[in-house]
mmCIF file of C-alpha atoms in Angstrom:
data_model
loop_
_atom_site.group_PDB
_atom_site.id
_atom_site.type_symbol
_atom_site.label_atom_id
_atom_site.label_comp_id
_atom_site.label_asym_id
_atom_site.label_seq_id
_atom_site.Cartn_x
_atom_site.Cartn_y
_atom_site.Cartn_z
ATOM 1 C CA UNK O 1 -0.085 -0.099 -0.098
ATOM 2 C CA UNK O 2 1.336 3.346 -0.875
ATOM 3 C CA UNK O 3 1.769 6.067 1.534
ATOM 4 C CA UNK O 4 0.840 9.409 0.737
ATOM 5 C CA UNK O 5 1.969 12.376 2.933
ATOM 6 C CA UNK O 6 -1.286 13.814 4.078
ATOM 7 C CA UNK O 7 -1.719 17.672 5.426
ATOM 8 C CA UNK O 8 -2.068 17.799 9.025
ATOM 9 C CA UNK O 9 -5.612 18.234 9.776
ATOM 10 C CA UNK O 10 -6.196 21.686 11.207
ATOM 11 C CA UNK O 11 -8.653 23.134 13.823
ATOM 12 C CA UNK O 12 -10.655 24.831 10.913
ATOM 13 C CA UNK O 13 -11.289 21.684 9.382
ATOM 14 C CA UNK O 14 -12.626 20.405 12.506
ATOM 15 C CA UNK O 15 -14.654 23.288 13.107
ATOM 16 C CA UNK O 16 -16.161 23.055 9.641
ATOM 17 C CA UNK O 17 -16.881 19.221 9.919
ATOM 18 C CA UNK O 18 -18.817 19.914 13.291
ATOM 19 C CA UNK O 19 -20.542 23.085 11.911
ATOM 20 C CA UNK O 20 -19.255 25.218 14.435
ATOM 21 C CA UNK O 21 -16.261 28.097 15.151
ATOM 22 C CA UNK O 22 -12.817 27.397 15.304
ATOM 23 C CA UNK O 23 -13.196 29.265 19.034
ATOM 24 C CA UNK O 24 -15.775 26.431 20.152
ATOM 25 C CA UNK O 25 -13.578 23.531 18.840
ATOM 26 C CA UNK O 26 -10.641 25.002 21.101
ATOM 27 C CA UNK O 27 -13.138 25.291 24.180
ATOM 28 C CA UNK O 28 -14.117 21.876 23.820
ATOM 29 C CA UNK O 29 -10.722 20.376 23.361
ATOM 30 C CA UNK O 30 -9.558 22.690 26.181
ATOM 31 C CA UNK O 31 -12.616 21.403 28.529
ATOM 32 C CA UNK O 32 -12.682 25.343 29.304
ATOM 33 C CA UNK O 33 -15.275 27.747 28.549
ATOM 34 C CA UNK O 34 -19.188 27.405 27.878
ATOM 35 C CA UNK O 35 -20.565 24.845 25.137
ATOM 36 C CA UNK O 36 -23.291 22.270 25.128
ATOM 37 C CA UNK O 37 -23.019 18.675 25.475
ATOM 38 C CA UNK O 38 -24.401 18.353 22.008
ATOM 39 C CA UNK O 39 -21.810 20.572 20.922
ATOM 40 C CA UNK O 40 -19.279 18.838 22.640
ATOM 41 C CA UNK O 41 -20.520 15.343 20.834
ATOM 42 C CA UNK O 42 -20.209 17.105 17.413
ATOM 43 C CA UNK O 43 -16.788 18.173 17.830
ATOM 44 C CA UNK O 44 -15.494 14.931 19.060
ATOM 45 C CA UNK O 45 -16.985 12.977 16.367
ATOM 46 C CA UNK O 46 -15.275 15.212 14.078
ATOM 47 C CA UNK O 47 -11.998 15.147 15.830
ATOM 48 C CA UNK O 48 -12.352 11.190 15.879
ATOM 49 C CA UNK O 49 -13.335 10.954 12.318
ATOM 50 C CA UNK O 50 -10.771 13.393 11.041
ATOM 51 C CA UNK O 51 -7.878 11.752 13.229
ATOM 52 C CA UNK O 52 -7.236 15.445 14.500
ATOM 53 C CA UNK O 53 -4.433 15.811 17.131
ATOM 54 C CA UNK O 54 -4.089 19.079 19.018
ATOM 55 C CA UNK O 55 -1.234 21.042 18.613
ATOM 56 C CA UNK O 56 0.734 21.520 21.839
ATOM 57 C CA UNK O 57 3.518 24.043 20.090
ATOM 58 C CA UNK O 58 1.583 25.597 17.283
ATOM 59 C CA UNK O 59 3.483 28.014 15.670
ATOM 60 C CA UNK O 60 6.890 27.504 17.153
ATOM 61 C CA UNK O 61 7.919 24.981 14.611
ATOM 62 C CA UNK O 62 6.649 26.642 11.402
ATOM 63 C CA UNK O 63 9.686 27.991 10.265
ATOM 64 C CA UNK O 64 12.151 25.778 11.468
ATOM 65 C CA UNK O 65 10.510 22.475 11.119
ATOM 66 C CA UNK O 66 10.359 19.473 14.130
ATOM 67 C CA UNK O 67 13.613 18.087 15.349
ATOM 68 C CA UNK O 68 11.454 15.627 17.252
ATOM 69 C CA UNK O 69 11.533 12.048 16.601
ATOM 70 C CA UNK O 70 9.156 10.120 18.648
ATOM 71 C CA UNK O 71 9.157 6.223 19.271
ATOM 72 C CA UNK O 72 6.326 4.533 20.771
ATOM 73 C CA UNK O 73 7.669 1.144 21.873
ATOM 74 C CA UNK O 74 6.112 -2.227 23.625
ATOM 75 C CA UNK O 75 8.892 -2.409 26.365
ATOM 76 C CA UNK O 76 12.070 -1.508 27.959
ATOM 77 C CA UNK O 77 12.749 -4.493 29.903
ATOM 78 C CA UNK O 78 13.042 -6.390 26.799
ATOM 79 C CA UNK O 79 16.746 -5.412 25.292
ATOM 80 C CA UNK O 80 15.342 -5.608 21.926
ATOM 81 C CA UNK O 81 13.770 -2.348 22.031
ATOM 82 C CA UNK O 82 16.830 -0.399 24.166
ATOM 83 C CA UNK O 83 19.136 -1.600 21.309
ATOM 84 C CA UNK O 84 16.886 0.030 18.628
ATOM 85 C CA UNK O 85 16.644 3.077 20.644
ATOM 86 C CA UNK O 86 20.870 2.959 21.179
ATOM 87 C CA UNK O 87 20.973 2.610 17.077
ATOM 88 C CA UNK O 88 18.599 5.446 16.289
ATOM 89 C CA UNK O 89 19.593 7.936 18.917
ATOM 90 C CA UNK O 90 23.257 8.063 17.727
ATOM 91 C CA UNK O 91 22.098 9.008 14.289
ATOM 92 C CA UNK O 92 19.429 11.389 15.519
ATOM 93 C CA UNK O 93 21.924 13.131 17.913
ATOM 94 C CA UNK O 94 24.753 13.521 14.870
ATOM 95 C CA UNK O 95 22.076 15.274 12.758
ATOM 96 C CA UNK O 96 20.356 17.350 15.987
ATOM 97 C CA UNK O 97 17.114 15.414 15.975
ATOM 98 C CA UNK O 98 15.997 14.761 19.532
ATOM 99 C CA UNK O 99 14.680 11.501 20.523
ATOM 100 C CA UNK O 100 11.469 11.029 22.750
ATOM 101 C CA UNK O 101 10.046 7.794 24.016
ATOM 102 C CA UNK O 102 6.748 5.979 25.714
ATOM 103 C CA UNK O 103 6.216 2.756 26.200
ATOM 104 C CA UNK O 104 2.782 0.716 25.780
ATOM 105 C CA UNK O 105 3.417 -2.812 27.665
ATOM 106 C CA UNK O 106 2.164 -4.333 24.508
ATOM 107 C CA UNK O 107 -1.263 -2.852 24.791
ATOM 108 C CA UNK O 108 -2.883 -1.197 21.615
ATOM 109 C CA UNK O 109 -5.181 0.734 23.165
ATOM 110 C CA UNK O 110 -2.482 2.357 25.344
ATOM 111 C CA UNK O 111 -0.347 2.597 21.896
ATOM 112 C CA UNK O 112 -3.045 4.521 20.637
ATOM 113 C CA UNK O 113 -3.337 7.204 23.638
ATOM 114 C CA UNK O 114 0.439 7.442 23.347
ATOM 115 C CA UNK O 115 0.414 8.142 19.465
ATOM 116 C CA UNK O 116 -1.937 11.075 20.059
ATOM 117 C CA UNK O 117 0.109 12.601 22.859
ATOM 118 C CA UNK O 118 3.201 12.162 20.749
ATOM 119 C CA UNK O 119 1.487 13.860 17.750
ATOM 120 C CA UNK O 120 0.659 16.418 19.738
ATOM 121 C CA UNK O 121 3.960 17.835 20.038
ATOM 122 C CA UNK O 122 4.149 17.743 16.008
ATOM 123 C CA UNK O 123 7.217 15.289 15.795
ATOM 124 C CA UNK O 124 9.140 15.077 12.596
ATOM 125 C CA UNK O 125 8.385 11.212 12.689
ATOM 126 C CA UNK O 126 6.600 8.706 14.655
ATOM 127 C CA UNK O 127 8.507 5.285 15.215
ATOM 128 C CA UNK O 128 6.489 2.015 16.085
ATOM 129 C CA UNK O 129 6.975 -1.584 16.488
ATOM 130 C CA UNK O 130 5.172 -3.731 13.870
ATOM 131 C CA UNK O 131 2.185 -3.297 11.785
ATOM 132 C CA UNK O 132 -0.665 -4.091 14.201
ATOM 133 C CA UNK O 133 -2.100 -0.929 15.315
ATOM 134 C CA UNK O 134 -5.831 -0.097 16.032
ATOM 135 C CA UNK O 135 -7.774 1.806 13.744
ATOM 136 C CA UNK O 136 -7.425 5.131 15.670
ATOM 137 C CA UNK O 137 -3.871 4.744 15.832
ATOM 138 C CA UNK O 138 -3.648 4.397 12.132
ATOM 139 C CA UNK O 139 -6.112 7.204 11.293
ATOM 140 C CA UNK O 140 -4.096 9.323 13.543
ATOM 141 C CA UNK O 141 -0.791 8.616 11.866
ATOM 142 C CA UNK O 142 -2.357 8.959 8.040
ATOM 143 C CA UNK O 143 -3.750 12.347 9.174
ATOM 144 C CA UNK O 144 -0.771 13.702 11.061
ATOM 145 C CA UNK O 145 1.576 14.608 8.256
ATOM 146 C CA UNK O 146 4.624 13.476 9.668
ATOM 147 C CA UNK O 147 6.850 10.479 8.886
ATOM 148 C CA UNK O 148 5.810 6.948 9.917
ATOM 149 C CA UNK O 149 8.382 4.027 10.514
ATOM 150 C CA UNK O 150 7.306 0.859 11.463
ATOM 151 C CA UNK O 151 10.102 -1.398 13.072
ATOM 152 C CA UNK O 152 11.175 -4.983 13.399
ATOM 153 C CA UNK O 153 8.601 -6.543 11.191
ATOM 154 C CA UNK O 154 8.221 -6.766 7.438
ATOM 155 C CA UNK O 155 5.003 -9.288 7.606
ATOM 156 C CA UNK O 156 2.146 -6.653 6.363
ATOM 157 C CA UNK O 157 1.690 -3.509 4.838
ATOM 158 C CA UNK O 158 3.972 -0.515 5.858
ATOM 159 C CA UNK O 159 1.778 3.006 6.393
ATOM 160 C CA UNK O 160 5.232 4.656 5.249
ATOM 161 C CA UNK O 161 8.535 3.294 5.967
ATOM 162 C CA UNK O 162 9.187 -0.108 7.675
ATOM 163 C CA UNK O 163 12.799 -1.566 8.730
ATOM 164 C CA UNK O 164 13.153 -4.706 10.028
ATOM 165 C CA UNK O 165 13.032 -8.710 8.885
ATOM 166 C CA UNK O 166 10.230 -11.179 8.213
ATOM 167 C CA UNK O 167 9.278 -12.738 11.595
ATOM 168 C CA UNK O 168 7.428 -15.645 9.756
ATOM 169 C CA UNK O 169 10.581 -16.154 8.024
ATOM 170 C CA UNK O 170 12.624 -16.495 11.280
ATOM 171 C CA UNK O 171 9.920 -18.636 12.657
ATOM 172 C CA UNK O 172 10.169 -21.042 9.421
ATOM 173 C CA UNK O 173 13.957 -21.025 9.234
ATOM 174 C CA UNK O 174 13.875 -22.173 13.259
ATOM 175 C CA UNK O 175 11.460 -24.900 12.447
ATOM 176 C CA UNK O 176 13.676 -26.086 9.783
ATOM 177 C CA UNK O 177 16.890 -26.048 11.600
ATOM 178 C CA UNK O 178 15.457 -28.508 14.141
ATOM 179 C CA UNK O 179 13.978 -30.744 11.840
ATOM 180 C CA UNK O 180 17.232 -31.208 10.089
ATOM 181 C CA UNK O 181 18.901 -32.020 13.214
ATOM 182 C CA UNK O 182 16.546 -34.950 13.448
ATOM 183 C CA UNK O 183 13.994 -33.399 16.205
ATOM 184 C CA UNK O 184 10.939 -34.473 16.068
ATOM 185 C CA UNK O 185 8.955 -34.262 19.388
ATOM 186 C CA UNK O 186 9.460 -30.582 19.598
ATOM 187 C CA UNK O 187 7.617 -28.095 22.384
ATOM 188 C CA UNK O 188 7.131 -24.502 22.692
ATOM 189 C CA UNK O 189 7.791 -21.980 25.424
ATOM 190 C CA UNK O 190 6.316 -18.277 25.170
ATOM 191 C CA UNK O 191 4.552 -15.576 26.607
ATOM 192 C CA UNK O 192 1.291 -13.548 25.672
ATOM 193 C CA UNK O 193 1.244 -13.984 21.671
ATOM 194 C CA UNK O 194 -1.947 -12.010 21.342
ATOM 195 C CA UNK O 195 -0.071 -8.931 22.822
ATOM 196 C CA UNK O 196 3.136 -9.549 21.131
ATOM 197 C CA UNK O 197 2.275 -9.928 17.662
ATOM 198 C CA UNK O 198 5.565 -10.518 16.419
ATOM 199 C CA UNK O 199 6.274 -13.778 18.415
ATOM 200 C CA UNK O 200 2.897 -14.805 17.582
ATOM 201 C CA UNK O 201 3.900 -14.630 14.016
ATOM 202 C CA UNK O 202 6.810 -16.779 14.485
ATOM 203 C CA UNK O 203 5.000 -19.175 16.396
ATOM 204 C CA UNK O 204 2.534 -19.670 13.679
ATOM 205 C CA UNK O 205 5.031 -20.084 11.041
ATOM 206 C CA UNK O 206 7.200 -22.558 13.346
ATOM 207 C CA UNK O 207 3.919 -24.490 13.701
ATOM 208 C CA UNK O 208 3.181 -24.568 10.249
ATOM 209 C CA UNK O 209 6.289 -25.577 9.072
ATOM 210 C CA UNK O 210 6.447 -28.591 11.563
ATOM 211 C CA UNK O 211 2.904 -29.623 10.332
ATOM 212 C CA UNK O 212 4.472 -29.420 6.810
ATOM 213 C CA UNK O 213 7.109 -32.006 7.701
ATOM 214 C CA UNK O 214 4.673 -34.347 9.602
ATOM 215 C CA UNK O 215 6.392 -33.685 13.188
ATOM 216 C CA UNK O 216 3.280 -31.331 14.402
ATOM 217 C CA UNK O 217 3.887 -29.327 17.602
ATOM 218 C CA UNK O 218 3.821 -31.912 20.810
ATOM 219 C CA UNK O 219 3.175 -29.333 23.312
ATOM 220 C CA UNK O 220 3.148 -25.814 24.460
ATOM 221 C CA UNK O 221 3.229 -23.599 27.448
ATOM 222 C CA UNK O 222 2.242 -19.850 27.228
ATOM 223 C CA UNK O 223 3.008 -17.825 30.640
ATOM 224 C CA UNK O 224 0.672 -14.487 30.990
ATOM 225 C CA UNK O 225 2.658 -11.348 31.595
ATOM 226 C CA UNK O 226 6.238 -10.209 29.949
ATOM 227 C CA UNK O 227 8.821 -12.494 28.814
ATOM 228 C CA UNK O 228 11.725 -12.908 31.544
ATOM 229 C CA UNK O 229 14.144 -15.625 32.532
ATOM 230 C CA UNK O 230 12.237 -16.787 35.217
ATOM 231 C CA UNK O 231 9.146 -17.443 33.154
ATOM 232 C CA UNK O 232 11.292 -19.299 30.901
ATOM 233 C CA UNK O 233 12.165 -21.594 33.566
ATOM 234 C CA UNK O 234 8.722 -22.149 34.941
ATOM 235 C CA UNK O 235 7.561 -22.463 31.650
ATOM 236 C CA UNK O 236 9.987 -25.287 30.599
ATOM 237 C CA UNK O 237 9.532 -27.106 33.961
ATOM 238 C CA UNK O 238 5.388 -26.961 33.369
ATOM 239 C CA UNK O 239 6.213 -28.066 29.689
ATOM 240 C CA UNK O 240 8.375 -31.064 30.634
ATOM 241 C CA UNK O 241 5.744 -32.178 33.672
ATOM 242 C CA UNK O 242 2.922 -32.570 31.085
ATOM 243 C CA UNK O 243 5.349 -33.801 27.981
ATOM 244 C CA UNK O 244 8.685 -35.463 29.440
ATOM 245 C CA UNK O 245 9.420 -36.985 26.314
ATOM 246 C CA UNK O 246 10.294 -33.723 24.127
ATOM 247 C CA UNK O 247 13.807 -33.983 22.272
ATOM 248 C CA UNK O 248 13.764 -29.957 21.689
ATOM 249 C CA UNK O 249 12.079 -26.918 22.949
ATOM 250 C CA UNK O 250 11.463 -23.747 20.519
ATOM 251 C CA UNK O 251 11.290 -20.495 22.862
ATOM 252 C CA UNK O 252 9.711 -17.159 21.986
ATOM 253 C CA UNK O 253 12.997 -15.135 22.581
ATOM 254 C CA UNK O 254 16.318 -15.663 24.319
ATOM 255 C CA UNK O 255 15.350 -14.288 27.757
ATOM 256 C CA UNK O 256 12.869 -17.356 28.278
ATOM 257 C CA UNK O 257 15.388 -19.983 26.242
ATOM 258 C CA UNK O 258 18.115 -18.735 28.886
ATOM 259 C CA UNK O 259 15.434 -19.739 31.726
ATOM 260 C CA UNK O 260 14.718 -23.006 30.022
ATOM 261 C CA UNK O 261 18.715 -23.486 30.203
ATOM 262 C CA UNK O 262 19.098 -23.028 33.519
ATOM 263 C CA UNK O 263 16.134 -25.145 34.494
ATOM 264 C CA UNK O 264 18.061 -27.751 32.733
ATOM 265 C CA UNK O 265 21.274 -27.084 34.499
ATOM 266 C CA UNK O 266 19.541 -27.514 37.810
ATOM 267 C CA UNK O 267 17.774 -30.402 36.906
ATOM 268 C CA UNK O 268 20.702 -32.358 35.544
ATOM 269 C CA UNK O 269 19.019 -32.527 32.018
ATOM 270 C CA UNK O 270 21.772 -32.883 29.349
ATOM 271 C CA UNK O 271 21.950 -30.396 26.673
ATOM 272 C CA UNK O 272 21.478 -31.197 23.636
ATOM 273 C CA UNK O 273 21.720 -34.780 23.823
ATOM 274 C CA UNK O 274 18.515 -35.029 26.464
ATOM 275 C CA UNK O 275 16.803 -31.589 25.167
ATOM 276 C CA UNK O 276 17.583 -29.163 22.523
ATOM 277 C CA UNK O 277 16.839 -25.407 23.231
ATOM 278 C CA UNK O 278 16.236 -23.082 20.862
ATOM 279 C CA UNK O 279 15.963 -19.088 21.031
ATOM 280 C CA UNK O 280 15.349 -15.956 19.186
ATOM 281 C CA UNK O 281 17.006 -12.395 19.504
ATOM 282 C CA UNK O 282 20.626 -13.503 19.886
ATOM 283 C CA UNK O 283 21.348 -11.735 22.914
ATOM 284 C CA UNK O 284 25.071 -11.249 23.906
ATOM 285 C CA UNK O 285 24.389 -13.357 27.357
ATOM 286 C CA UNK O 286 23.160 -16.287 25.091
ATOM 287 C CA UNK O 287 26.995 -16.507 23.941
ATOM 288 C CA UNK O 288 28.661 -15.918 26.962
ATOM 289 C CA UNK O 289 26.620 -18.846 28.737
ATOM 290 C CA UNK O 290 28.731 -22.799 29.014
ATOM 291 C CA UNK O 291 26.995 -23.657 25.703
ATOM 292 C CA UNK O 292 26.323 -20.915 23.364
ATOM 293 C CA UNK O 293 22.683 -20.579 22.896
ATOM 294 C CA UNK O 294 21.464 -21.686 19.443
ATOM 295 C CA UNK O 295 19.259 -18.833 18.318
ATOM 296 C CA UNK O 296 18.409 -16.451 15.599
ATOM 297 C CA UNK O 297 20.243 -12.994 15.859
ATOM 298 C CA UNK O 298 18.590 -9.902 14.794
ATOM 299 C CA UNK O 299 19.787 -6.637 13.652
ATOM 300 C CA UNK O 300 18.372 -4.476 16.138
ATOM 301 C CA UNK O 301 20.951 -1.697 16.524
ATOM 302 C CA UNK O 302 21.021 -1.447 12.951
ATOM 303 C CA UNK O 303 17.243 -1.431 12.452
ATOM 304 C CA UNK O 304 17.284 1.980 14.652
ATOM 305 C CA UNK O 305 20.325 3.386 12.701
ATOM 306 C CA UNK O 306 18.759 2.495 9.408
ATOM 307 C CA UNK O 307 15.437 3.818 10.381
ATOM 308 C CA UNK O 308 16.978 7.233 11.516
ATOM 309 C CA UNK O 309 18.998 7.667 8.616
ATOM 310 C CA UNK O 310 15.789 7.496 6.458
ATOM 311 C CA UNK O 311 13.876 10.017 8.718
ATOM 312 C CA UNK O 312 16.967 12.134 8.323
ATOM 313 C CA UNK O 313 17.330 11.863 4.758
ATOM 314 C CA UNK O 314 13.604 12.119 4.301
ATOM 315 C CA UNK O 315 13.478 8.768 2.068
ATOM 316 C CA UNK O 316 10.660 7.651 0.142
ATOM 317 C CA UNK O 317 8.227 5.528 1.123
ATOM 318 C CA UNK O 318 9.957 1.740 1.433
ATOM 319 C CA UNK O 319 10.166 -1.321 3.247
ATOM 320 C CA UNK O 320 13.818 -2.373 4.198
ATOM 321 C CA UNK O 321 14.702 -6.223 4.816
ATOM 322 C CA UNK O 322 17.842 -6.521 6.923
ATOM 323 C CA UNK O 323 17.125 -10.317 7.397
ATOM 324 C CA UNK O 324 18.676 -12.197 10.207
ATOM 325 C CA UNK O 325 21.308 -14.644 11.082
ATOM 326 C CA UNK O 326 20.823 -18.042 12.426
ATOM 327 C CA UNK O 327 23.326 -19.162 14.869
ATOM 328 C CA UNK O 328 24.349 -22.790 15.442
ATOM 329 C CA UNK O 329 25.291 -22.397 18.998
ATOM 330 C CA UNK O 330 25.463 -25.548 21.191
ATOM 331 C CA UNK O 331 22.014 -25.991 22.495
ATOM 332 C CA UNK O 332 20.676 -27.895 19.578
#
């Protein structure tokens, strides 16, 4: 889908759509002064329909252009997103842009509210994780007039610029790696797949690949909440209590895979002869364990760097595939 820059929706356009004066719209949005309940309903309906976001710094950037780049990311506890921010910040600082960020906790409704808050400051660009947003978020982004960069996924249609890799391909290659090494009784440990849609895409493609080779997933353990080393340890413990004859386990990411690795060490489960472990992300700590983790390494810092470079250069709409690297490791 081709992205076209749109002029920012103005207060005057909202006033015209609502059939009231601009001063009335201003009073409604500031919730100050006199107006009827019916007038408020008409104004807010026009705001929602047009995707209007109030300008908190109206007039201050008209001559110079905004130097703000807003990041709306799912988490700071997952090293993936700090790595992206680190890569982007270096480029932005060199070009005298200022990065600001907010955290959604993988909540689409919270993402929508935070996007609205960020757009109120009229940034030069908004960067978000993935393609899955609420209808309200998409409407605001399309009406904002700023650049939109979607990160860490290429399985979908970008609003403007996308930088990352295919999560479905990562899931497929992970399954192929395990199958080619003779593993047939494979399980999965992960976190909330409805909230982390990129993990959901990897898992779906992983299972499809197993099915296509006549070795369907034997069992899964999905834990509520964010991914963590502790949840990985607990998830593998629960999984093996139900399906103790597994020969390999695929984890949603390296955090959880390391938790599974520590569980095996504590229980005397030989890796990989008794149980193989495979992760995702390629974290540095996974290379420092006694047996380096078998995983997929993703270009997180490079994703941030290239995304920032494209914003600074005002690049045309496009999707940039940075690919990923499968790491053999020693756990599978």
